[in-house]
Amino acid sequence: MIQLPAPRLEIDLDKVFHNALTLGNRLRKKGISVTGVTKATLGSPEIAEAWLAAGIDGLGDSRTENFTTLRAAKVRTPMSLIRTPMLSQVDQVVNLTNVSFNTELEVIQRLSVAAKKSDIMHEVILMVELGDLREGIMPALLEKTLSKVLKLPNILFTGIGTNLACRSGVSPDCKNMAALSVIADSLETTFGPIVSVVSGGNSANLDWALGKNGEENTGRINNLRLGESLLLGCEPLHRKILQGMFTTSFTLIAEVIELSIKPSEPWGEIAQCAFGDIPEQSGTNTGNSVHNGSIKQAILAIGRQDIDPEGLIPPLGTIILSASSDHLILDVTHYRGNILVGTEIAFQQNYSSLLRSMTSPFIPKIMNGGSESAKRNGVGYHQLSSSPS
Ligand SMILES: *Cc1c(COP(=O)(O)O)cnc(C)c1O
């Protein structure tokens, strides 16, 4: 038997494919294209190919490094930088991406210079502020900015977008999405039919886009940029599971390195921990387990450098008690399975923890399945292939 490394992140590319196919088809019926957002995967070419095989229309990421990874792997599809470019990166941006999402005229002017130098056309989407107070041009200033953008050489304005629910938790709804449609119409009244893309937002838009009865009018919104929902099968506003989607595309595995019966309460003078907080007494922090006396405690070789302990979903019958940089401590008193030193424990993760585990160089990414993407490319993935790290 092959000994797989621990910890590890097992990625089921067939589930990744299925989710993209399911959600992509539902949105396509509403006239909405999907930009698959790869940032949580660090621009994983395997995941990108699974999405593209499922009909996802293009890829988006916020970091140029991830486009370098995707380009090096010869992934071919339109690529959008969905964070406004750094002035210091305009050359990389025009050479690595087809489109960038922008809010600063100075940046677009510099993109224009860079694109001219490289003799390419660079597409620009202008982001509009609709209340969440992260990126976006204030609506009143949009026409003025656009009139200047339209004059720039080697820049092609293709549309507008907005982003909600990321800073202030403002939910995408009929009202703010209708406002975006009105803005698209009004720009066209002034400038003619130039707004071909209206990118309504991220996974938080799905409640609105899919509606309760599937009959809601989505107006002029014809694109969404989706990461979390494709990867984890849920929508982020209420973390409801999306119909027909897998929530188990990613499984984190960690190994038990100490197993012992220990008192549930510490002894000695209590001050701050390495991570600054004064620890609550074990058991009381979860509300559902008050121990008297002793518990069966397992330590796993994984920690805050690899995962977000608040975002880990442990197996039934176990409780996460604490985590430090390299140790995750579980109460396994009521775990039904057989646990020994060396036993592997499987976890599901929320987006925050997934992001960290994908980013940790200590966690190999093991790709399983992927026959659909292989068909598209005429190449097969190995049953077990480690990611670039
Ligand atoms: C991260 C990001 C997305 C994707 O968000 P999800 O919630 O993962 O779908 C979309 N748009 C922008 C601008 C982003 O930064």
Coordinates of C-alpha atoms and ligand atoms in Angstrom, one line a residue:
M1 CA 0.0 0.0 0.0
I2 CA 1.2 3.5 -0.8
Q3 CA 1.8 5.6 2.2
L4 CA 0.2 9.0 1.5
P5 CA 1.7 12.0 3.1
A6 CA 0.0 13.7 6.1
P7 CA -1.4 16.2 6.4
R8 CA -2.8 16.4 2.9
L9 CA -5.7 18.0 1.1
E10 CA -7.5 15.5 -1.1
I11 CA -9.3 17.1 -4.1
D12 CA -12.0 15.3 -5.9
L13 CA -11.9 16.7 -9.4
D14 CA -15.0 14.9 -10.5
K15 CA -16.9 16.7 -7.8
V16 CA -15.3 20.0 -8.8
F17 CA -16.4 19.3 -12.4
H18 CA -19.9 18.3 -11.3
N19 CA -20.4 21.5 -9.2
A20 CA -19.3 23.7 -12.1
L21 CA -21.5 21.9 -14.5
T22 CA -24.6 22.1 -12.2
L23 CA -24.2 25.7 -11.2
G24 CA -23.0 26.8 -14.7
N25 CA -26.1 25.3 -16.3
R26 CA -28.5 26.9 -13.9
L27 CA -27.0 30.3 -14.5
R28 CA -26.7 29.9 -18.2
K29 CA -30.5 29.5 -18.4
K30 CA -30.8 33.0 -16.9
G31 CA -28.4 34.4 -19.4
I32 CA -25.6 34.6 -16.8
S33 CA -22.0 33.5 -17.7
V34 CA -19.6 32.3 -15.0
T35 CA -16.1 33.5 -14.4
G36 CA -14.5 30.8 -12.2
V37 CA -12.5 32.5 -9.4
T38 CA -9.3 30.5 -8.8
K39 CA -7.7 32.6 -6.0
A40 CA -8.6 30.2 -3.2
T41 CA -6.9 27.5 -5.2
L42 CA -3.7 29.5 -5.9
G43 CA -4.5 29.2 -9.5
S44 CA -4.6 25.4 -9.6
P45 CA -4.5 24.3 -13.3
E46 CA -6.2 21.0 -12.4
I47 CA -9.2 22.8 -10.9
A48 CA -9.3 25.4 -13.6
E49 CA -9.3 22.6 -16.3
A50 CA -12.1 20.8 -14.5
W51 CA -14.2 24.0 -14.5
L52 CA -13.5 24.7 -18.1
A53 CA -14.3 21.2 -19.1
A54 CA -17.7 21.8 -17.4
G55 CA -18.3 24.9 -19.5
I56 CA -17.2 27.7 -17.2
D57 CA -16.7 30.7 -19.4
G58 CA -13.4 32.2 -18.1
L59 CA -11.2 32.5 -15.1
G60 CA -10.7 35.3 -12.6
D61 CA -8.1 35.8 -9.9
S62 CA -6.9 38.6 -7.8
R63 CA -3.2 37.8 -8.0
T64 CA -0.9 37.9 -11.0
E65 CA 1.2 35.1 -9.6
N66 CA -1.7 32.7 -10.0
F67 CA -2.1 33.7 -13.7
T68 CA 1.6 32.9 -14.1
T69 CA 0.8 29.4 -12.8
L70 CA -2.2 29.0 -15.1
R71 CA -0.4 30.3 -18.2
A72 CA 2.6 28.1 -17.4
A73 CA 0.3 25.1 -17.4
K74 CA -1.1 26.2 -20.8
V75 CA -4.6 26.8 -19.5
R76 CA -6.4 28.5 -22.4
T77 CA -9.4 30.7 -21.6
P78 CA -10.0 34.5 -21.1
M79 CA -8.4 35.5 -17.8
S80 CA -9.6 38.4 -15.7
L81 CA -7.7 40.2 -12.9
I82 CA -10.6 40.9 -10.5
R83 CA -8.7 43.1 -8.1
T84 CA -7.7 46.5 -9.3
P85 CA -4.1 46.3 -10.6
M86 CA -1.1 47.6 -8.7
L87 CA 0.7 50.4 -10.5
S88 CA 3.8 48.4 -10.0
Q89 CA 2.4 45.4 -11.9
V90 CA 0.8 46.9 -15.0
D91 CA 3.2 45.2 -17.4
Q92 CA 2.5 41.8 -15.9
V93 CA -1.2 42.5 -15.9
V94 CA -1.4 43.3 -19.6
N95 CA 0.8 40.3 -20.5
L96 CA -0.8 37.7 -18.3
T97 CA -4.5 38.7 -18.4
N98 CA -7.0 39.6 -21.0
V99 CA -9.2 41.7 -18.8
S100 CA -8.8 43.7 -15.6
F101 CA -11.3 45.1 -13.2
N102 CA -10.5 48.8 -12.4
T103 CA -11.4 51.7 -10.3
E104 CA -8.5 54.1 -10.7
L105 CA -8.0 56.2 -13.8
E106 CA -4.3 56.5 -13.2
V107 CA -4.0 52.7 -13.2
I108 CA -5.9 52.4 -16.5
Q109 CA -3.7 55.1 -18.1
R110 CA -0.7 53.1 -17.1
L111 CA -2.3 49.9 -18.4
S112 CA -2.8 51.7 -21.7
V113 CA 0.9 52.6 -21.9
A114 CA 1.9 49.0 -21.0
A115 CA -0.5 47.5 -23.5
K116 CA 0.7 49.9 -26.3
K117 CA 4.3 48.9 -25.5
S118 CA 3.4 45.2 -25.9
D119 CA 1.2 45.9 -28.9
I120 CA -1.9 44.3 -27.4
M121 CA -5.4 45.3 -26.5
H122 CA -6.3 45.1 -22.9
E123 CA -9.9 44.9 -21.8
V124 CA -11.2 46.9 -18.9
I125 CA -14.2 46.5 -16.7
L126 CA -15.1 49.5 -14.4
M127 CA -16.2 48.5 -10.9
V128 CA -19.1 50.5 -9.4
E129 CA -19.6 51.2 -5.7
L130 CA -23.0 50.1 -4.7
G131 CA -22.8 50.3 -0.9
D132 CA -20.5 47.6 0.4
L133 CA -17.6 50.1 0.5
R134 CA -14.8 48.0 -0.8
E135 CA -13.7 48.7 -4.4
G136 CA -15.8 50.7 -6.9
I137 CA -16.1 54.1 -8.5
M138 CA -18.9 56.2 -7.0
P139 CA -21.8 56.1 -9.4
A140 CA -21.9 59.9 -9.8
L141 CA -18.3 59.8 -11.1
L142 CA -18.6 56.9 -13.5
E143 CA -19.5 58.8 -16.7
K144 CA -16.6 61.2 -16.2
T145 CA -14.1 58.3 -15.7
L146 CA -15.5 56.3 -18.6
S147 CA -15.3 59.2 -21.1
K148 CA -11.5 59.4 -20.3
V149 CA -11.1 55.6 -20.5
L150 CA -12.7 55.5 -24.0
K151 CA -10.0 57.8 -25.3
L152 CA -7.1 55.6 -24.1
P153 CA -5.1 53.7 -26.8
N154 CA -4.9 49.9 -26.5
I155 CA -7.7 49.9 -23.9
L156 CA -11.1 48.3 -24.7
F157 CA -13.8 49.1 -22.3
T158 CA -16.1 46.1 -22.2
G159 CA -18.4 46.7 -19.2
I160 CA -19.1 47.3 -15.6
G161 CA -19.2 45.3 -12.4
T162 CA -19.8 45.5 -8.7
N163 CA -18.8 43.6 -5.6
L164 CA -21.0 43.3 -2.5
A165 CA -21.0 41.3 0.7
C166 CA -17.2 41.3 1.1
R167 CA -16.5 44.2 3.4
S168 CA -19.7 45.4 5.0
G169 CA -21.9 42.4 4.4
V170 CA -24.3 44.4 2.1
S171 CA -26.4 41.6 0.4
P172 CA -26.9 41.6 -3.3
D173 CA -30.7 42.0 -3.9
C174 CA -33.2 43.1 -6.5
K175 CA -32.7 46.7 -5.5
N176 CA -28.9 47.0 -5.9
M177 CA -28.8 44.7 -8.9
A178 CA -31.6 46.7 -10.6
A179 CA -29.4 49.8 -9.8
L180 CA -26.5 48.2 -11.7
S181 CA -28.8 47.5 -14.7
V182 CA -30.0 51.1 -14.7
I183 CA -26.3 52.3 -14.6
A184 CA -25.6 50.1 -17.7
D185 CA -28.6 51.6 -19.5
S186 CA -27.7 55.1 -18.6
L187 CA -24.1 54.7 -19.8
E188 CA -25.4 53.5 -23.1
T189 CA -27.7 56.5 -23.4
T190 CA -24.6 58.7 -23.2
F191 CA -22.0 56.6 -25.0
G192 CA -23.9 54.2 -27.2
P193 CA -24.1 50.4 -26.9
I194 CA -20.7 49.7 -25.3
V195 CA -21.6 47.9 -22.1
S196 CA -21.4 44.2 -23.1
V197 CA -20.5 42.8 -19.7
V198 CA -22.5 43.5 -16.5
S199 CA -20.7 41.5 -13.8
G200 CA -23.1 41.4 -10.8
G201 CA -20.8 40.0 -8.1
N202 CA -19.6 36.9 -6.4
S203 CA -21.1 33.7 -4.8
A204 CA -23.1 36.0 -2.5
N205 CA -25.3 36.9 -5.5
L206 CA -26.6 33.4 -6.0
D207 CA -29.6 33.8 -3.6
W208 CA -30.6 36.7 -5.8
A209 CA -29.7 35.2 -9.2
L210 CA -31.3 31.8 -8.7
G211 CA -34.3 33.3 -6.8
K212 CA -36.8 31.3 -4.8
N213 CA -38.9 30.3 -7.8
G214 CA -36.3 30.7 -10.4
E215 CA -38.4 33.4 -12.0
E216 CA -36.6 36.6 -10.8
N217 CA -35.7 39.1 -13.4
T218 CA -31.9 39.4 -13.5
G219 CA -32.0 42.5 -15.7
R220 CA -28.8 43.3 -17.5
I221 CA -26.6 41.2 -15.2
N222 CA -24.9 38.7 -17.5
N223 CA -21.9 37.5 -15.5
L224 CA -21.0 36.4 -12.0
R225 CA -17.6 35.7 -10.6
L226 CA -17.8 32.5 -8.5
G227 CA -15.2 30.9 -6.2
E228 CA -16.6 29.6 -2.9
S229 CA -19.9 28.3 -4.3
L230 CA -18.1 26.3 -7.0
L231 CA -15.6 24.9 -4.6
L232 CA -17.7 24.3 -1.5
G233 CA -21.2 23.9 -2.9
C234 CA -22.7 26.5 -0.7
E235 CA -23.8 30.1 -0.9
P236 CA -21.9 32.4 1.5
L237 CA -24.8 34.6 2.9
H238 CA -26.4 31.9 4.9
R239 CA -24.0 29.1 4.1
K240 CA -26.9 27.1 2.6
I241 CA -26.0 24.1 0.5
L242 CA -26.8 24.7 -3.1
Q243 CA -29.2 22.2 -4.7
G244 CA -27.4 19.3 -6.3
M245 CA -23.9 20.4 -5.4
F246 CA -21.2 18.6 -3.5
T247 CA -19.8 20.1 -0.3
T248 CA -17.1 17.5 -0.1
S249 CA -14.8 18.3 -3.1
F250 CA -12.0 19.0 -0.6
T251 CA -11.1 16.7 2.3
L252 CA -8.3 17.6 4.7
I253 CA -6.5 14.8 6.4
A254 CA -4.4 15.1 9.5
E255 CA -2.6 12.5 11.6
V256 CA -2.8 11.8 15.4
I257 CA 0.6 12.3 17.1
E258 CA -0.5 12.0 20.7
L259 CA -3.4 10.3 22.3
S260 CA -4.0 10.3 26.0
I261 CA -6.5 10.5 28.8
K262 CA -6.0 14.0 30.3
P263 CA -7.9 16.2 32.7
S264 CA -10.3 18.5 30.9
E265 CA -9.1 21.5 32.8
P266 CA -5.5 22.9 33.0
W267 CA -3.7 23.4 36.2
G268 CA -1.3 26.2 37.2
E269 CA -1.4 30.0 36.9
I270 CA -3.3 31.0 33.7
A271 CA -2.0 33.9 31.5
Q272 CA -1.9 34.5 27.7
C273 CA -1.3 31.8 25.1
A274 CA 1.1 32.1 22.2
F275 CA -1.8 33.5 20.1
G276 CA -2.6 36.2 22.6
D277 CA -5.9 35.1 24.0
I278 CA -6.5 33.8 27.5
P279 CA -7.8 30.3 26.8
E280 CA -11.3 29.5 27.8
Q281 CA -11.6 26.3 29.8
S282 CA -11.8 23.4 27.5
G283 CA -15.3 22.1 26.8
T284 CA -17.0 25.3 27.8
N285 CA -16.0 27.1 24.5
T286 CA -18.2 24.8 22.4
G287 CA -21.2 25.0 24.7
N288 CA -22.1 21.4 24.1
S289 CA -19.6 19.5 26.2
V290 CA -18.9 20.1 29.8
H291 CA -16.6 17.5 31.1
N292 CA -15.9 16.6 34.7
G293 CA -12.7 14.9 35.2
S294 CA -10.9 13.4 32.2
I295 CA -11.3 13.3 28.5
K296 CA -9.7 11.4 25.7
Q297 CA -7.5 14.0 24.0
A298 CA -5.9 13.7 20.6
I299 CA -3.2 15.9 19.2
L300 CA -3.0 16.2 15.4
A301 CA 0.1 17.4 13.5
I302 CA -1.5 20.4 11.9
G303 CA -2.0 24.0 13.1
R304 CA -2.8 27.6 12.5
Q305 CA -0.1 27.8 9.9
D306 CA -2.1 25.3 7.8
I307 CA -5.7 25.8 8.7
D308 CA -8.2 28.1 10.3
P309 CA -9.3 26.2 13.4
E310 CA -12.7 28.1 13.5
G311 CA -13.3 26.9 10.0
L312 CA -12.7 23.2 10.4
I313 CA -15.6 20.8 10.5
P314 CA -14.4 17.8 12.6
P315 CA -15.8 14.3 12.4
L316 CA -18.9 13.4 14.4
G317 CA -18.2 12.7 18.0
T318 CA -15.1 14.9 18.2
I319 CA -14.7 18.5 19.4
I320 CA -12.0 20.9 18.4
L321 CA -10.6 22.2 21.7
S322 CA -7.7 24.4 20.6
A323 CA -5.0 25.0 18.0
S324 CA -1.5 26.4 18.0
S325 CA 0.8 26.9 15.1
D326 CA 1.5 23.2 14.7
H327 CA -0.9 21.3 17.0
L328 CA -4.6 20.8 16.8
I329 CA -6.2 19.4 19.9
L330 CA -9.4 17.4 19.8
D331 CA -11.6 15.9 22.4
V332 CA -12.3 12.4 20.9
T333 CA -14.0 10.9 24.0
H334 CA -17.2 10.2 22.1
Y335 CA -15.7 9.4 18.7
R336 CA -17.0 6.1 17.4
G337 CA -14.1 5.1 15.3
N338 CA -10.9 3.5 16.5
I339 CA -8.2 6.1 17.2
L340 CA -4.5 5.3 17.7
V341 CA -1.3 7.2 17.3
G342 CA -0.9 7.4 13.5
T343 CA -4.6 7.4 12.8
E344 CA -5.7 9.8 10.1
I345 CA -8.7 12.1 10.8
A346 CA -10.7 13.7 8.0
F347 CA -12.1 17.2 8.1
Q348 CA -14.3 19.4 5.9
Q349 CA -13.5 23.1 5.8
N350 CA -15.1 26.5 5.3
Y351 CA -13.7 28.9 2.8
S352 CA -11.4 30.6 5.2
S353 CA -9.8 27.3 6.2
L354 CA -9.7 26.0 2.7
L355 CA -7.8 29.2 1.6
R356 CA -5.2 28.6 4.3
S357 CA -4.8 24.9 3.6
M358 CA -4.4 25.5 -0.1
T359 CA -1.8 28.2 0.7
S360 CA 0.2 26.1 3.2
P361 CA 3.4 24.7 1.7
F362 CA 3.2 21.9 4.3
I363 CA 0.0 20.5 2.8
P364 CA 0.4 18.5 -0.4
K365 CA -2.6 18.7 -2.7
I366 CA -3.6 15.2 -3.9
M367 CA -5.8 15.3 -7.0
N368 CA -8.2 12.5 -7.6
G369 CA -10.4 11.8 -10.6
G370 CA -10.5 14.4 -13.3
S371 CA -11.4 12.2 -16.3
E372 CA -13.7 14.9 -17.7
S373 CA -10.9 17.5 -17.8
A374 CA -8.6 14.9 -19.2
K375 CA -10.9 14.3 -22.1
R376 CA -10.9 18.0 -22.9
N377 CA -7.1 18.1 -22.9
G378 CA -6.3 14.7 -24.3
V379 CA -4.1 14.2 -21.2
G380 CA -4.7 12.2 -18.1
Y381 CA -4.0 13.2 -14.5
H382 CA -2.2 10.8 -12.4
Q383 CA -4.3 9.3 -9.7
L384 CA -2.0 11.0 -7.3
S385 CA -0.3 14.2 -8.3
S386 CA 1.0 16.8 -6.0
S387 CA 0.4 20.4 -6.7
P388 CA 3.1 22.9 -7.6
S389 CA 4.2 23.4 -4.0
Ligands
LIG1 C1 -13.0 36.8 -4.4 C2 -13.8 37.5 -5.4 C3 -14.8 36.9 -6.0 C4 -15.3 35.5 -5.8 O1 -15.9 35.5 -4.5 P1 -16.6 34.1 -4.0 O2 -17.4 34.5 -2.8 O3 -15.5 33.2 -3.7 O4 -17.5 33.6 -5.1 C5 -15.5 37.7 -7.0 N1 -15.2 39.0 -7.2 C6 -14.2 39.6 -6.6 C7 -13.9 41.0 -6.9 C8 -13.4 38.9 -5.6 O5 -12.4 39.5 -5.0

